[in-house]
Each structure stands twice: as C-alpha cells, then as structure tokens.
Amino acid sequence: MPATPPSTPFADELREAVAAGFPLAVADLSRLVRIPSVSWDGFDPEQVGASAEAVRALAADTGVFDDIDIVQVPIGGGSKLGLPAIIATRAARNGRPTILLYAHHDVQPPGEDEHWDSVPFEPTLRGDRLYGRGAADDKAGVMTHIAAIRSLVAVTEDDLDVGLVLFIEGEEEFGSRSLPEILRRYRSRIASDVIVVADSGNWDLDTPALTIALRGAVAFNLRITTLAHASHSGMMGGAVPDAPMAAIELLATLWKKDGSVAVEGLTSHDEETPKYGENKLREESGLLDGVSPIGAGAILSRLWYQPSITVTGMDIPNIRNASNTLVPSVRVRISARVAPGQTAQDAFTAIEAHLLRHVPFGAEISIEDLDLGNPFLVDSTGWAASDALETMGEAWGTEAVEIGAGGSIPFIADLVEMFPAAQILITGVEDPDSRAHSPNESLHLPTLRRAILSEALLLARLNGRSGE
C-alpha cells in the first residue's frame, strides 16, 4: 500500500495554476457544449464522433500522454459498433501508482426547445452558471480532468511519475453498451490503482462530496396492445378497451397509494442518512407547493436506498393528431432504480413478473430494448478515498462529506469486476440545481474551479507517493 505523504506537494502553486488556466477551461467546455453529442438512437452519431475528436485534441494538447486513441468496438459481440471513446495513457515511473480519470462526452437529448430559457447547445452564461446540455453532465467532468492535468503539468514542468489513464466514454447516457468489450480489449492499458469517476455531484454549493452509494438501473420499452387496428371511439367505445386505458390500468399497479413501489421482490438497503427535510426537497426538486412528496421513510433513504419506478416517455398520438379513435397500441419507457444490495437482473425479473400478473383486459404486452446496470457501494476506507476527502477539503475550505446518489452509473460494476483491486472514487461537479438530464441544465462555475483544484491536488499527492 502506498504511504501517505505528509502534505499535498505544490499546493500553493497549483492554486495559482488552476486560477490562471480557468478561463481557458471554461472556453474549452463551451466549445464541447456546442457539439450536440447525443448518444441515443435517432440522433446523429457523427456529432458524437466530432465530440470524441474534440476531446482527443484536448488530451493531446496537454502534452502529457504517450498514446491517445479513439476506440470503437462491437456491442455485445454483434456487428454494430458502439460510439467512440478516448483512451489516453502515460506509464507510471519510479513505483508510483496509476490513476484512471473517467468522464463521458455524450449527452442526453435536449427535449423541447420551448422548455429551455436559452438554446440547449449554445453555452449561455447567466450569473455564475453556464447553461447548456452537457455543461454539467458530463462535459464538466471531462474538463475537470483536462484542466487538472494542465495545472499539474504547469507546476511540475511535466516531471511526473504518477501513471495517468484518461478514459472518456461516448455512450454512458445510452447504457454504456460497448463498455464491457472496451474493458476486455484494452484491459492492460486501462488497468489502474485508483479510478476517479467524475460523474456525480456535491452536497451543496459550499460542501464537496465523495459519492459512496449509487442505485442501479433497469430501463425498457413496454408495449401494450388491445386491438388489431384502430376503431371509431363512438362506435366501439364503452365495450372495447383501447391501449391507453389498458396501459393506465397496468402502470397504476406499480405504485402504492403513497407513491412507493408496489412490486413484490424489489428490495431496499438499510443505511442511516444525513438530515434532509421536506423544504430542502421542494427547493432542490422544484416540487410545487400543493404537491406532496411520495414514498415512506427518511427522504434521503427514498432517494438513495429504496427502489423507484418512473415512466419517462410514451408513444401515443399527441393532441394535435388525436382523432376520435380507439388507439390499438401504445409504448411506454420504464425507468426503474434499484437499491444497493439487489442486482439489476433480479429487479427486472420482479418487475416483469409483476407486469405479467397485472395485465388488464387480457391485453398483449411485450418488452424491448432492456438496459441493466447494477447498484454500487463504495469502500471508502482506503488511502485513495482518504486522500480525496482531504484534498477536497483543501480546495473548498470545507470538510468533505460522503453521500449516496439516487442516480446510476452502471458501468462501475464492470470496472470493479475487471479491476477488483482498484480503489474507486466517485466525484463530480454537479450541485443540487444543476438539473442534469432536464431543461436548463447548468454548471456552477465556482464549483468547477474548486473541482479542478481538488483533482489537481489529488494528482499531486499520488505523484508524490511511493510504495511501502
């Protein structure tokens, strides 16, 4: 185990280097945000390719890496290629550890423009926040790594012993479907002692956090069909069930009256959580005054350690195209979150069984495009976590906290399986008002600056470590 150095080397110099390089970091982030790198089917994959090339150029510009490649591999052993990722490496020297810096350059779809206060892919500065799709999730993570490396290189004049792996994925928002094959093919290049996943958030604008618990994810398309063809709603309505009626009846069985999940077989994780009241929930979520929260138990337990089920999309005629007909078939997108301690496969099996048991009117149902990602609990007792918490405190001037997260980063389980000895650190630049995945996504720029500094300090510590 590497010995802990007495203090962070070059701390004052790194503060100055981060401050000097911050305007360039924001400018580079803005250039990345302008690239609409949506990884979902139905969007232009060439934009994800353009984003990958932009990240490759940023990595090359640091001057620190021995090898930089854009890689694409088949998904699930098939012929279809996944979207491009960047792997850049620099070998460790003199017995120093190797650290892998992960982020993703793909983004969620922007949704409807009218829900944004500014153009989604035009970075817009309002106050101290930069608005735009991907500004926080996760192109800010990309720039945290790039800017931290730049700062360390500027201070050490590239006299580095720490090993570096920059791994920037291109399809995290669409299930990381080719990631297992990337890890298999490039295992020797990616292997590291410490893995930093810059894709989470912080407790608030003043308090940094290390994420130690993540829920897993189950997502699929559910099709409900009742008719061979559309029929006149006046002629047949009242005797013939249409697909929307069957869908509503079926979906309603997924929740209890208080809004908690009603699916037998979904489990929860028993863990104490910090104090977090309903007023804070309303403030951070935008919950309307007259709308009550759902679920049971401590609020953070509901968000971090209990399962949830959400309908995130529905294919059904919109009101403009609504005719007086019984709709024969509808499709809905189900997104479930899985509590730590249960596998995503077991959770899906429970949800599938529930749906089959509760199909109304004898409707036909089918499930397509299944994505699974396991939950994760981080062991935060290692020396890397200790270093990370201390350097966060140095950078922010506030003691860091350990938190859970209701969101999912499914590939972390793949990393743990492939590199069981590596220490995992889940960090991030988001804050409770970043609104990742939502309209008006934004990044708090002072938080970005502190995140860059804390990572630069962590790299400096690892660069000064030697084996015991």
Tab-separated table of C-alpha atoms in Angstrom:
chain	number	residue	atom	x	y	z
A	1	MET	CA	0.000	0.000	0.000
A	2	PRO	CA	1.430	3.425	-0.890
A	3	ALA	CA	2.440	5.554	2.069
A	4	THR	CA	0.610	8.797	2.704
A	5	PRO	CA	2.745	11.868	2.054
A	6	PRO	CA	2.778	14.431	4.869
A	7	SER	CA	1.024	17.116	2.820
A	8	THR	CA	-0.025	17.947	-0.705
A	9	PRO	CA	3.008	18.967	-2.782
A	10	PHE	CA	2.851	22.260	-4.682
A	11	ALA	CA	-0.483	23.240	-3.091
A	12	ASP	CA	0.026	26.998	-3.407
A	13	GLU	CA	1.465	26.736	-6.905
A	14	LEU	CA	-1.447	24.553	-8.016
A	15	ARG	CA	-3.946	27.127	-6.757
A	16	GLU	CA	-2.255	29.740	-8.899
A	17	ALA	CA	-2.073	27.428	-11.924
A	18	VAL	CA	-5.764	26.493	-11.676
A	19	ALA	CA	-6.757	30.149	-11.409
A	20	ALA	CA	-4.590	31.092	-14.387
A	21	GLY	CA	-5.935	28.265	-16.529
A	22	PHE	CA	-9.588	28.591	-15.571
A	23	PRO	CA	-10.695	30.964	-18.368
A	24	LEU	CA	-9.319	28.521	-20.947
A	25	ALA	CA	-11.079	25.627	-19.207
A	26	VAL	CA	-14.418	27.438	-19.424
A	27	ALA	CA	-13.797	28.335	-23.076
A	28	ASP	CA	-12.954	24.705	-23.902
A	29	LEU	CA	-16.018	23.500	-22.011
A	30	SER	CA	-18.170	25.901	-24.021
A	31	ARG	CA	-16.757	24.503	-27.250
A	32	LEU	CA	-17.631	20.985	-26.137
A	33	VAL	CA	-21.172	22.004	-25.175
A	34	ARG	CA	-21.740	23.367	-28.690
A	35	ILE	CA	-21.340	19.839	-30.083
A	36	PRO	CA	-24.738	18.044	-29.806
A	37	SER	CA	-23.238	14.678	-28.889
A	38	VAL	CA	-26.492	12.857	-28.066
A	39	SER	CA	-25.760	9.124	-27.949
A	40	TRP	CA	-29.357	7.896	-28.218
A	41	ASP	CA	-30.681	6.089	-31.266
A	42	GLY	CA	-32.321	8.510	-33.683
A	43	PHE	CA	-29.684	11.220	-33.213
A	44	ASP	CA	-26.713	11.906	-35.459
A	45	PRO	CA	-23.798	9.658	-34.395
A	46	GLU	CA	-21.397	11.854	-36.347
A	47	GLN	CA	-21.859	14.514	-33.669
A	48	VAL	CA	-20.644	12.035	-31.050
A	49	GLY	CA	-17.679	11.388	-33.326
A	50	ALA	CA	-16.992	15.122	-33.543
A	51	SER	CA	-17.139	15.341	-29.761
A	52	ALA	CA	-14.692	12.458	-29.427
A	53	GLU	CA	-12.272	14.174	-31.790
A	54	ALA	CA	-12.544	17.403	-29.774
A	55	VAL	CA	-11.717	15.536	-26.570
A	56	ARG	CA	-8.821	13.740	-28.270
A	57	ALA	CA	-7.418	17.135	-29.278
A	58	LEU	CA	-7.735	18.411	-25.698
A	59	ALA	CA	-5.887	15.361	-24.384
A	60	ALA	CA	-3.145	15.805	-26.972
A	61	ASP	CA	-2.826	19.474	-26.089
A	62	THR	CA	-1.814	18.614	-22.511
A	63	GLY	CA	1.387	17.117	-23.942
A	64	VAL	CA	1.484	14.539	-21.167
A	65	PHE	CA	0.242	11.307	-22.770
A	66	ASP	CA	2.351	8.696	-24.529
A	67	ASP	CA	-0.567	7.266	-26.515
A	68	ILE	CA	-4.011	8.648	-27.416
A	69	ASP	CA	-6.622	6.667	-29.328
A	70	ILE	CA	-10.262	6.957	-30.291
A	71	VAL	CA	-11.726	3.462	-29.996
A	72	GLN	CA	-14.961	1.835	-31.157
A	73	VAL	CA	-15.840	-1.791	-30.502
A	74	PRO	CA	-18.832	-4.022	-31.277
A	75	ILE	CA	-21.782	-4.064	-28.905
A	76	GLY	CA	-22.425	-7.398	-27.231
A	77	GLY	CA	-20.376	-9.386	-29.686
A	78	GLY	CA	-22.503	-8.276	-32.639
A	79	SER	CA	-21.622	-6.328	-35.742
A	80	LYS	CA	-22.929	-2.933	-34.630
A	81	LEU	CA	-20.213	-0.663	-33.299
A	82	GLY	CA	-20.582	1.333	-30.137
A	83	LEU	CA	-19.903	5.047	-30.074
A	84	PRO	CA	-16.342	6.384	-29.845
A	85	ALA	CA	-14.401	6.605	-26.593
A	86	ILE	CA	-10.986	8.142	-25.943
A	87	ILE	CA	-8.176	6.274	-24.198
A	88	ALA	CA	-5.005	8.212	-23.409
A	89	THR	CA	-2.185	6.749	-21.320
A	90	ARG	CA	1.063	7.704	-19.633
A	91	ALA	CA	3.060	4.995	-17.868
A	92	ALA	CA	3.914	5.306	-14.167
A	93	ARG	CA	7.528	5.678	-13.168
A	94	ASN	CA	9.572	5.054	-10.027
A	95	GLY	CA	6.944	2.892	-8.359
A	96	ARG	CA	4.205	5.497	-8.389
A	97	PRO	CA	0.526	4.473	-8.665
A	98	THR	CA	-1.552	4.807	-11.822
A	99	ILE	CA	-4.795	6.784	-11.720
A	100	LEU	CA	-7.606	6.443	-14.243
A	101	LEU	CA	-9.677	9.559	-14.858
A	102	TYR	CA	-13.132	8.773	-16.246
A	103	ALA	CA	-15.860	11.005	-17.665
A	104	HIS	CA	-18.212	10.810	-20.644
A	105	HIS	CA	-18.579	13.178	-23.573
A	106	ASP	CA	-22.024	12.055	-24.755
A	107	VAL	CA	-25.172	13.789	-23.504
A	108	GLN	CA	-28.890	13.279	-23.040
A	109	PRO	CA	-31.368	14.501	-25.671
A	110	PRO	CA	-32.228	18.159	-25.075
A	111	GLY	CA	-36.010	17.764	-25.126
A	112	GLU	CA	-38.271	20.519	-26.392
A	113	ASP	CA	-36.577	23.875	-27.054
A	114	GLU	CA	-39.501	25.793	-25.573
A	115	HIS	CA	-38.691	24.343	-22.164
A	116	TRP	CA	-35.258	25.970	-22.228
A	117	ASP	CA	-34.574	29.601	-21.361
A	118	SER	CA	-31.672	29.551	-23.835
A	119	VAL	CA	-30.627	27.386	-26.783
A	120	PRO	CA	-29.665	23.910	-25.422
A	121	PHE	CA	-26.408	23.593	-27.359
A	122	GLU	CA	-25.372	27.229	-27.151
A	123	PRO	CA	-23.491	27.710	-23.854
A	124	THR	CA	-25.021	30.684	-22.109
A	125	LEU	CA	-23.618	32.428	-19.045
A	126	ARG	CA	-26.169	33.829	-16.580
A	127	GLY	CA	-24.662	34.987	-13.318
A	128	ASP	CA	-22.132	32.377	-12.206
A	129	ARG	CA	-23.838	29.490	-14.015
A	130	LEU	CA	-23.128	28.173	-17.512
A	131	TYR	CA	-26.274	26.791	-19.162
A	132	GLY	CA	-26.363	24.140	-21.868
A	133	ARG	CA	-26.923	20.437	-22.409
A	134	GLY	CA	-23.875	18.601	-21.103
A	135	ALA	CA	-22.447	21.657	-19.348
A	136	ALA	CA	-22.678	19.732	-16.078
A	137	ASP	CA	-23.298	16.117	-17.136
A	138	ASP	CA	-20.640	15.307	-18.027
A	139	LYS	CA	-18.524	17.610	-20.153
A	140	ALA	CA	-17.672	19.402	-16.920
A	141	GLY	CA	-16.152	16.091	-15.794
A	142	VAL	CA	-14.088	15.973	-18.988
A	143	MET	CA	-12.778	19.477	-18.401
A	144	THR	CA	-12.087	18.807	-14.720
A	145	HIS	CA	-9.648	16.101	-15.778
A	146	ILE	CA	-8.079	18.111	-18.609
A	147	ALA	CA	-7.686	21.285	-16.536
A	148	ALA	CA	-6.314	19.414	-13.505
A	149	ILE	CA	-3.689	17.730	-15.692
A	150	ARG	CA	-2.800	21.058	-17.313
A	151	SER	CA	-2.321	22.645	-13.897
A	152	LEU	CA	-0.131	19.821	-12.616
A	153	VAL	CA	1.990	19.869	-15.767
A	154	ALA	CA	2.417	23.638	-15.484
A	155	VAL	CA	3.656	23.350	-11.911
A	156	THR	CA	5.884	20.290	-12.318
A	157	GLU	CA	7.032	21.166	-15.848
A	158	ASP	CA	5.933	17.648	-16.866
A	159	ASP	CA	8.290	15.986	-14.405
A	160	LEU	CA	5.626	13.446	-13.453
A	161	ASP	CA	5.976	9.943	-12.042
A	162	VAL	CA	2.289	9.182	-11.496
A	163	GLY	CA	0.732	6.998	-14.169
A	164	LEU	CA	-2.255	8.532	-15.982
A	165	VAL	CA	-5.123	6.961	-17.903
A	166	LEU	CA	-7.704	9.287	-19.389
A	167	PHE	CA	-10.812	7.315	-20.346
A	168	ILE	CA	-13.636	9.413	-21.800
A	169	GLU	CA	-16.618	7.318	-22.831
A	170	GLY	CA	-19.070	8.124	-25.634
A	171	GLU	CA	-22.293	6.306	-24.730
A	172	GLU	CA	-22.805	6.464	-20.971
A	173	GLU	CA	-26.174	8.171	-21.420
A	174	PHE	CA	-27.333	5.291	-23.611
A	175	GLY	CA	-26.343	2.418	-21.366
A	176	SER	CA	-22.574	2.045	-21.937
A	177	ARG	CA	-23.416	-0.882	-24.185
A	178	SER	CA	-19.961	-1.368	-25.655
A	179	LEU	CA	-18.063	-0.680	-22.423
A	180	PRO	CA	-17.587	-4.322	-21.356
A	181	GLU	CA	-15.905	-5.053	-24.685
A	182	ILE	CA	-13.730	-1.913	-24.391
A	183	LEU	CA	-12.584	-3.050	-20.960
A	184	ARG	CA	-11.860	-6.550	-22.243
A	185	ARG	CA	-9.879	-5.392	-25.286
A	186	TYR	CA	-7.959	-2.592	-23.591
A	187	ARG	CA	-7.646	-4.052	-20.103
A	188	SER	CA	-3.866	-3.772	-19.931
A	189	ARG	CA	-3.946	-0.101	-20.974
A	190	ILE	CA	-6.757	0.849	-18.604
A	191	ALA	CA	-5.583	-1.074	-15.521
A	192	SER	CA	-5.048	1.369	-12.631
A	193	ASP	CA	-4.595	1.536	-8.881
A	194	VAL	CA	-7.150	4.332	-8.461
A	195	ILE	CA	-10.182	5.100	-10.621
A	196	VAL	CA	-11.782	8.554	-10.414
A	197	VAL	CA	-15.280	8.709	-11.905
A	198	ALA	CA	-16.149	12.386	-12.313
A	199	ASP	CA	-19.870	11.942	-12.932
A	200	SER	CA	-21.670	12.725	-9.688
A	201	GLY	CA	-22.425	15.763	-7.542
A	202	ASN	CA	-21.832	17.592	-4.289
A	203	TRP	CA	-23.900	18.144	-1.174
A	204	ASP	CA	-24.399	21.841	-1.942
A	205	LEU	CA	-22.538	24.822	-3.384
A	206	ASP	CA	-20.331	25.067	-0.301
A	207	THR	CA	-19.729	21.414	0.591
A	208	PRO	CA	-17.820	18.889	-1.548
A	209	ALA	CA	-18.808	15.251	-1.533
A	210	LEU	CA	-17.498	11.802	-2.317
A	211	THR	CA	-20.303	9.550	-3.543
A	212	ILE	CA	-20.220	6.165	-1.832
A	213	ALA	CA	-23.571	4.646	-2.887
A	214	LEU	CA	-25.378	4.506	-6.233
A	215	ARG	CA	-28.662	2.937	-7.186
A	216	GLY	CA	-28.754	0.544	-10.110
A	217	ALA	CA	-30.918	0.946	-13.195
A	218	VAL	CA	-33.462	-1.075	-15.144
A	219	ALA	CA	-34.874	0.524	-18.282
A	220	PHE	CA	-37.018	-0.917	-21.051
A	221	ASN	CA	-39.792	-0.180	-23.533
A	222	LEU	CA	-43.154	-1.726	-22.681
A	223	ARG	CA	-45.714	-2.136	-25.460
A	224	ILE	CA	-49.403	-2.647	-24.634
A	225	THR	CA	-51.767	-3.752	-27.432
A	226	THR	CA	-55.519	-4.423	-27.342
A	227	LEU	CA	-56.681	-4.078	-30.956
A	228	ALA	CA	-55.631	-5.306	-34.377
A	229	HIS	CA	-56.467	-1.867	-35.794
A	230	ALA	CA	-57.914	1.473	-34.705
A	231	SER	CA	-61.677	1.684	-34.317
A	232	HIS	CA	-64.166	4.553	-34.079
A	233	SER	CA	-64.348	5.613	-30.441
A	234	GLY	CA	-68.032	6.434	-30.719
A	235	MET	CA	-68.964	3.174	-32.365
A	236	MET	CA	-66.882	0.894	-30.120
A	237	GLY	CA	-66.083	2.950	-27.029
A	238	GLY	CA	-67.600	1.537	-23.869
A	239	ALA	CA	-67.319	-2.072	-24.946
A	240	VAL	CA	-63.798	-2.314	-26.366
A	241	PRO	CA	-60.716	-1.447	-24.246
A	242	ASP	CA	-58.187	0.700	-26.040
A	243	ALA	CA	-54.445	0.504	-25.416
A	244	PRO	CA	-54.161	3.762	-23.408
A	245	MET	CA	-56.830	2.519	-20.984
A	246	ALA	CA	-55.010	-0.790	-20.532
A	247	ALA	CA	-51.677	0.998	-20.141
A	248	ILE	CA	-53.037	3.323	-17.464
A	249	GLU	CA	-54.577	0.411	-15.564
A	250	LEU	CA	-51.355	-1.599	-15.757
A	251	LEU	CA	-48.965	1.210	-14.893
A	252	ALA	CA	-51.042	2.242	-11.876
A	253	THR	CA	-50.362	-1.142	-10.278
A	254	LEU	CA	-46.654	-0.338	-9.998
A	255	TRP	CA	-47.152	2.061	-7.069
A	256	LYS	CA	-48.889	2.094	-3.720
A	257	LYS	CA	-51.190	4.948	-2.766
A	258	ASP	CA	-48.303	6.809	-1.118
A	259	GLY	CA	-46.240	6.573	-4.318
A	260	SER	CA	-43.744	3.954	-3.113
A	261	VAL	CA	-43.215	0.949	-5.364
A	262	ALA	CA	-45.701	-1.921	-5.102
A	263	VAL	CA	-43.626	-4.548	-6.902
A	264	GLU	CA	-43.073	-7.685	-4.876
A	265	GLY	CA	-39.409	-8.656	-4.891
A	266	LEU	CA	-37.860	-5.188	-5.089
A	267	THR	CA	-35.691	-4.602	-2.016
A	268	SER	CA	-34.326	-1.637	-0.051
A	269	HIS	CA	-30.952	-1.029	1.610
A	270	ASP	CA	-30.794	-0.241	5.328
A	271	GLU	CA	-28.445	2.684	5.935
A	272	GLU	CA	-28.607	5.852	8.008
A	273	THR	CA	-28.775	9.108	6.065
A	274	PRO	CA	-27.994	12.746	6.910
A	275	LYS	CA	-30.778	15.092	7.890
A	276	TYR	CA	-32.668	16.393	4.868
A	277	GLY	CA	-36.082	17.982	5.254
A	278	GLU	CA	-39.088	18.374	3.019
A	279	ASN	CA	-38.388	22.075	2.466
A	280	LYS	CA	-34.976	21.258	1.008
A	281	LEU	CA	-36.527	18.578	-1.182
A	282	ARG	CA	-39.023	21.107	-2.527
A	283	GLU	CA	-36.307	23.667	-3.157
A	284	GLU	CA	-33.977	21.295	-4.979
A	285	SER	CA	-36.589	19.384	-6.972
A	286	GLY	CA	-38.989	22.186	-7.921
A	287	LEU	CA	-41.893	20.372	-6.235
A	288	LEU	CA	-44.949	22.635	-6.345
A	289	ASP	CA	-46.359	23.925	-3.066
A	290	GLY	CA	-49.578	21.951	-3.353
A	291	VAL	CA	-47.923	18.677	-4.343
A	292	SER	CA	-46.902	16.240	-1.613
A	293	PRO	CA	-43.742	14.104	-1.679
A	294	ILE	CA	-44.170	10.373	-2.275
A	295	GLY	CA	-42.812	7.297	-0.550
A	296	ALA	CA	-42.146	6.373	3.063
A	297	GLY	CA	-39.214	6.688	5.429
A	298	ALA	CA	-36.429	9.264	5.555
A	299	ILE	CA	-36.327	11.354	2.385
A	300	LEU	CA	-32.715	10.552	1.558
A	301	SER	CA	-33.423	6.866	2.119
A	302	ARG	CA	-36.115	7.142	-0.552
A	303	LEU	CA	-33.659	8.828	-2.909
A	304	TRP	CA	-30.546	6.733	-2.230
A	305	TYR	CA	-31.517	3.374	-0.757
A	306	GLN	CA	-35.046	2.497	-1.914
A	307	PRO	CA	-36.226	1.406	-5.377
A	308	SER	CA	-38.234	3.704	-7.617
A	309	ILE	CA	-40.126	3.346	-10.896
A	310	THR	CA	-40.722	6.191	-13.351
A	311	VAL	CA	-42.458	6.422	-16.715
A	312	THR	CA	-40.074	8.610	-18.711
A	313	GLY	CA	-41.766	8.536	-22.119
A	314	MET	CA	-44.831	7.411	-24.005
A	315	ASP	CA	-45.570	6.875	-27.689
A	316	ILE	CA	-49.220	7.827	-28.197
A	317	PRO	CA	-50.907	10.229	-30.609
A	318	ASN	CA	-50.416	13.802	-29.465
A	319	ILE	CA	-53.396	16.093	-29.014
A	320	ARG	CA	-52.872	17.784	-32.367
A	321	ASN	CA	-53.174	14.422	-34.127
A	322	ALA	CA	-55.834	12.961	-31.842
A	323	SER	CA	-58.800	11.591	-33.774
A	324	ASN	CA	-61.939	10.000	-32.380
A	325	THR	CA	-60.486	6.504	-32.447
A	326	LEU	CA	-59.575	3.782	-30.021
A	327	VAL	CA	-55.779	3.588	-30.103
A	328	PRO	CA	-54.740	-0.040	-30.724
A	329	SER	CA	-51.213	0.024	-29.254
A	330	VAL	CA	-49.061	2.292	-27.104
A	331	ARG	CA	-45.456	2.111	-25.970
A	332	VAL	CA	-44.025	3.454	-22.720
A	333	ARG	CA	-40.482	3.780	-21.430
A	334	ILE	CA	-39.994	2.458	-17.911
A	335	SER	CA	-37.003	3.612	-15.869
A	336	ALA	CA	-36.517	1.887	-12.522
A	337	ARG	CA	-33.827	2.490	-9.919
A	338	VAL	CA	-32.504	-0.435	-7.916
A	339	ALA	CA	-31.411	-0.193	-4.301
A	340	PRO	CA	-27.879	-1.248	-3.361
A	341	GLY	CA	-27.838	-4.920	-2.413
A	342	GLN	CA	-30.002	-6.170	-5.284
A	343	THR	CA	-28.847	-6.965	-8.794
A	344	ALA	CA	-30.471	-5.222	-11.717
A	345	GLN	CA	-31.355	-8.602	-13.241
A	346	ASP	CA	-33.240	-9.663	-10.102
A	347	ALA	CA	-35.050	-6.320	-10.050
A	348	PHE	CA	-36.074	-6.671	-13.699
A	349	THR	CA	-37.301	-10.212	-13.089
A	350	ALA	CA	-39.520	-8.901	-10.278
A	351	ILE	CA	-40.885	-6.035	-12.399
A	352	GLU	CA	-41.538	-8.288	-15.395
A	353	ALA	CA	-43.382	-10.819	-13.231
A	354	HIS	CA	-45.479	-8.033	-11.722
A	355	LEU	CA	-46.475	-6.694	-15.134
A	356	LEU	CA	-47.453	-10.138	-16.392
A	357	ARG	CA	-49.573	-10.755	-13.290
A	358	HIS	CA	-51.445	-7.469	-13.601
A	359	VAL	CA	-52.197	-7.198	-17.341
A	360	PRO	CA	-55.769	-5.860	-17.602
A	361	PHE	CA	-58.439	-6.979	-20.087
A	362	GLY	CA	-56.209	-9.732	-21.459
A	363	ALA	CA	-54.102	-7.167	-23.324
A	364	GLU	CA	-50.912	-8.236	-25.064
A	365	ILE	CA	-47.650	-6.851	-23.683
A	366	SER	CA	-44.057	-7.093	-24.847
A	367	ILE	CA	-40.749	-5.774	-23.532
A	368	GLU	CA	-37.961	-4.450	-25.751
A	369	ASP	CA	-34.612	-2.602	-25.502
A	370	LEU	CA	-33.740	-3.733	-21.992
A	371	ASP	CA	-30.822	-1.974	-20.273
A	372	LEU	CA	-29.483	-3.156	-16.920
A	373	GLY	CA	-26.966	-1.582	-14.562
A	374	ASN	CA	-26.127	-2.822	-11.079
A	375	PRO	CA	-26.053	-0.611	-7.979
A	376	PHE	CA	-22.821	0.018	-6.167
A	377	LEU	CA	-21.500	0.605	-2.655
A	378	VAL	CA	-18.019	2.149	-2.436
A	379	ASP	CA	-15.455	1.077	0.133
A	380	SER	CA	-14.283	4.462	1.379
A	381	THR	CA	-11.778	3.131	3.919
A	382	GLY	CA	-8.783	3.039	1.570
A	383	TRP	CA	-5.922	5.507	1.309
A	384	ALA	CA	-7.184	6.908	-2.003
A	385	ALA	CA	-10.545	7.887	-0.502
A	386	SER	CA	-8.747	9.458	2.444
A	387	ASP	CA	-6.574	11.469	0.067
A	388	ALA	CA	-9.586	12.515	-1.995
A	389	LEU	CA	-11.574	13.706	1.020
A	390	GLU	CA	-8.588	15.666	2.333
A	391	THR	CA	-7.815	17.346	-0.995
A	392	MET	CA	-11.491	18.248	-1.451
A	393	GLY	CA	-11.348	19.918	1.938
A	394	GLU	CA	-8.186	21.785	0.919
A	395	ALA	CA	-9.733	23.023	-2.313
A	396	TRP	CA	-13.133	24.002	-0.925
A	397	GLY	CA	-12.124	25.178	2.529
A	398	THR	CA	-14.929	22.967	3.869
A	399	GLU	CA	-14.750	19.413	5.153
A	400	ALA	CA	-15.961	16.958	2.516
A	401	VAL	CA	-18.862	14.589	3.211
A	402	GLU	CA	-19.763	11.119	1.992
A	403	ILE	CA	-23.122	10.860	0.235
A	404	GLY	CA	-25.322	8.475	-1.694
A	405	ALA	CA	-26.876	9.229	-5.049
A	406	GLY	CA	-30.214	8.219	-6.463
A	407	GLY	CA	-28.854	8.143	-9.984
A	408	SER	CA	-26.965	5.300	-11.593
A	409	ILE	CA	-23.546	4.796	-13.146
A	410	PRO	CA	-23.978	1.208	-14.316
A	411	PHE	CA	-20.502	0.665	-15.718
A	412	ILE	CA	-18.871	0.994	-12.280
A	413	ALA	CA	-19.825	-2.617	-11.584
A	414	ASP	CA	-17.988	-3.555	-14.798
A	415	LEU	CA	-14.900	-1.660	-13.628
A	416	VAL	CA	-14.974	-3.399	-10.259
A	417	GLU	CA	-15.318	-6.822	-11.898
A	418	MET	CA	-12.437	-6.130	-14.287
A	419	PHE	CA	-10.163	-4.368	-11.751
A	420	PRO	CA	-11.110	-5.723	-8.293
A	421	ALA	CA	-8.011	-4.286	-6.584
A	422	ALA	CA	-8.563	-0.725	-7.813
A	423	GLN	CA	-9.896	1.916	-5.434
A	424	ILE	CA	-12.980	3.666	-6.844
A	425	LEU	CA	-13.578	7.377	-6.184
A	426	ILE	CA	-16.846	8.877	-7.427
A	427	THR	CA	-16.578	12.650	-7.619
A	428	GLY	CA	-18.396	15.319	-9.580
A	429	VAL	CA	-19.038	18.924	-10.421
A	430	GLU	CA	-22.821	18.983	-10.211
A	431	ASP	CA	-24.820	20.648	-7.463
A	432	PRO	CA	-28.495	20.324	-6.467
A	433	ASP	CA	-29.532	22.955	-9.020
A	434	SER	CA	-27.570	21.604	-11.996
A	435	ARG	CA	-30.712	19.895	-13.395
A	436	ALA	CA	-28.792	17.231	-15.262
A	437	HIS	CA	-30.939	15.493	-17.924
A	438	SER	CA	-33.507	18.293	-17.621
A	439	PRO	CA	-34.136	21.543	-19.495
A	440	ASN	CA	-31.926	24.409	-18.351
A	441	GLU	CA	-29.082	22.147	-17.276
A	442	SER	CA	-26.326	24.308	-15.851
A	443	LEU	CA	-22.931	24.294	-14.181
A	444	HIS	CA	-21.929	26.454	-11.226
A	445	LEU	CA	-18.559	27.788	-12.384
A	446	PRO	CA	-17.049	28.379	-8.914
A	447	THR	CA	-17.776	24.706	-8.203
A	448	LEU	CA	-15.970	23.706	-11.404
A	449	ARG	CA	-12.932	25.701	-10.325
A	450	ARG	CA	-12.848	24.030	-6.910
A	451	ALA	CA	-13.328	20.594	-8.502
A	452	ILE	CA	-10.348	21.205	-10.800
A	453	LEU	CA	-8.214	22.270	-7.857
A	454	SER	CA	-9.192	19.301	-5.700
A	455	GLU	CA	-8.346	16.877	-8.508
A	456	ALA	CA	-5.050	18.655	-9.222
A	457	LEU	CA	-4.176	18.361	-5.531
A	458	LEU	CA	-5.089	14.666	-5.583
A	459	LEU	CA	-2.876	14.072	-8.623
A	460	ALA	CA	-0.016	15.882	-6.891
A	461	ARG	CA	-0.408	13.647	-3.834
A	462	LEU	CA	-0.354	10.495	-5.944
A	463	ASN	CA	2.636	11.822	-7.867
A	464	GLY	CA	4.457	12.078	-4.525
A	465	ARG	CA	3.539	8.615	-3.292
A	466	SER	CA	5.988	5.740	-3.079
A	467	GLY	CA	5.415	2.146	-2.177
A	468	GLU	CA	5.946	0.989	1.385
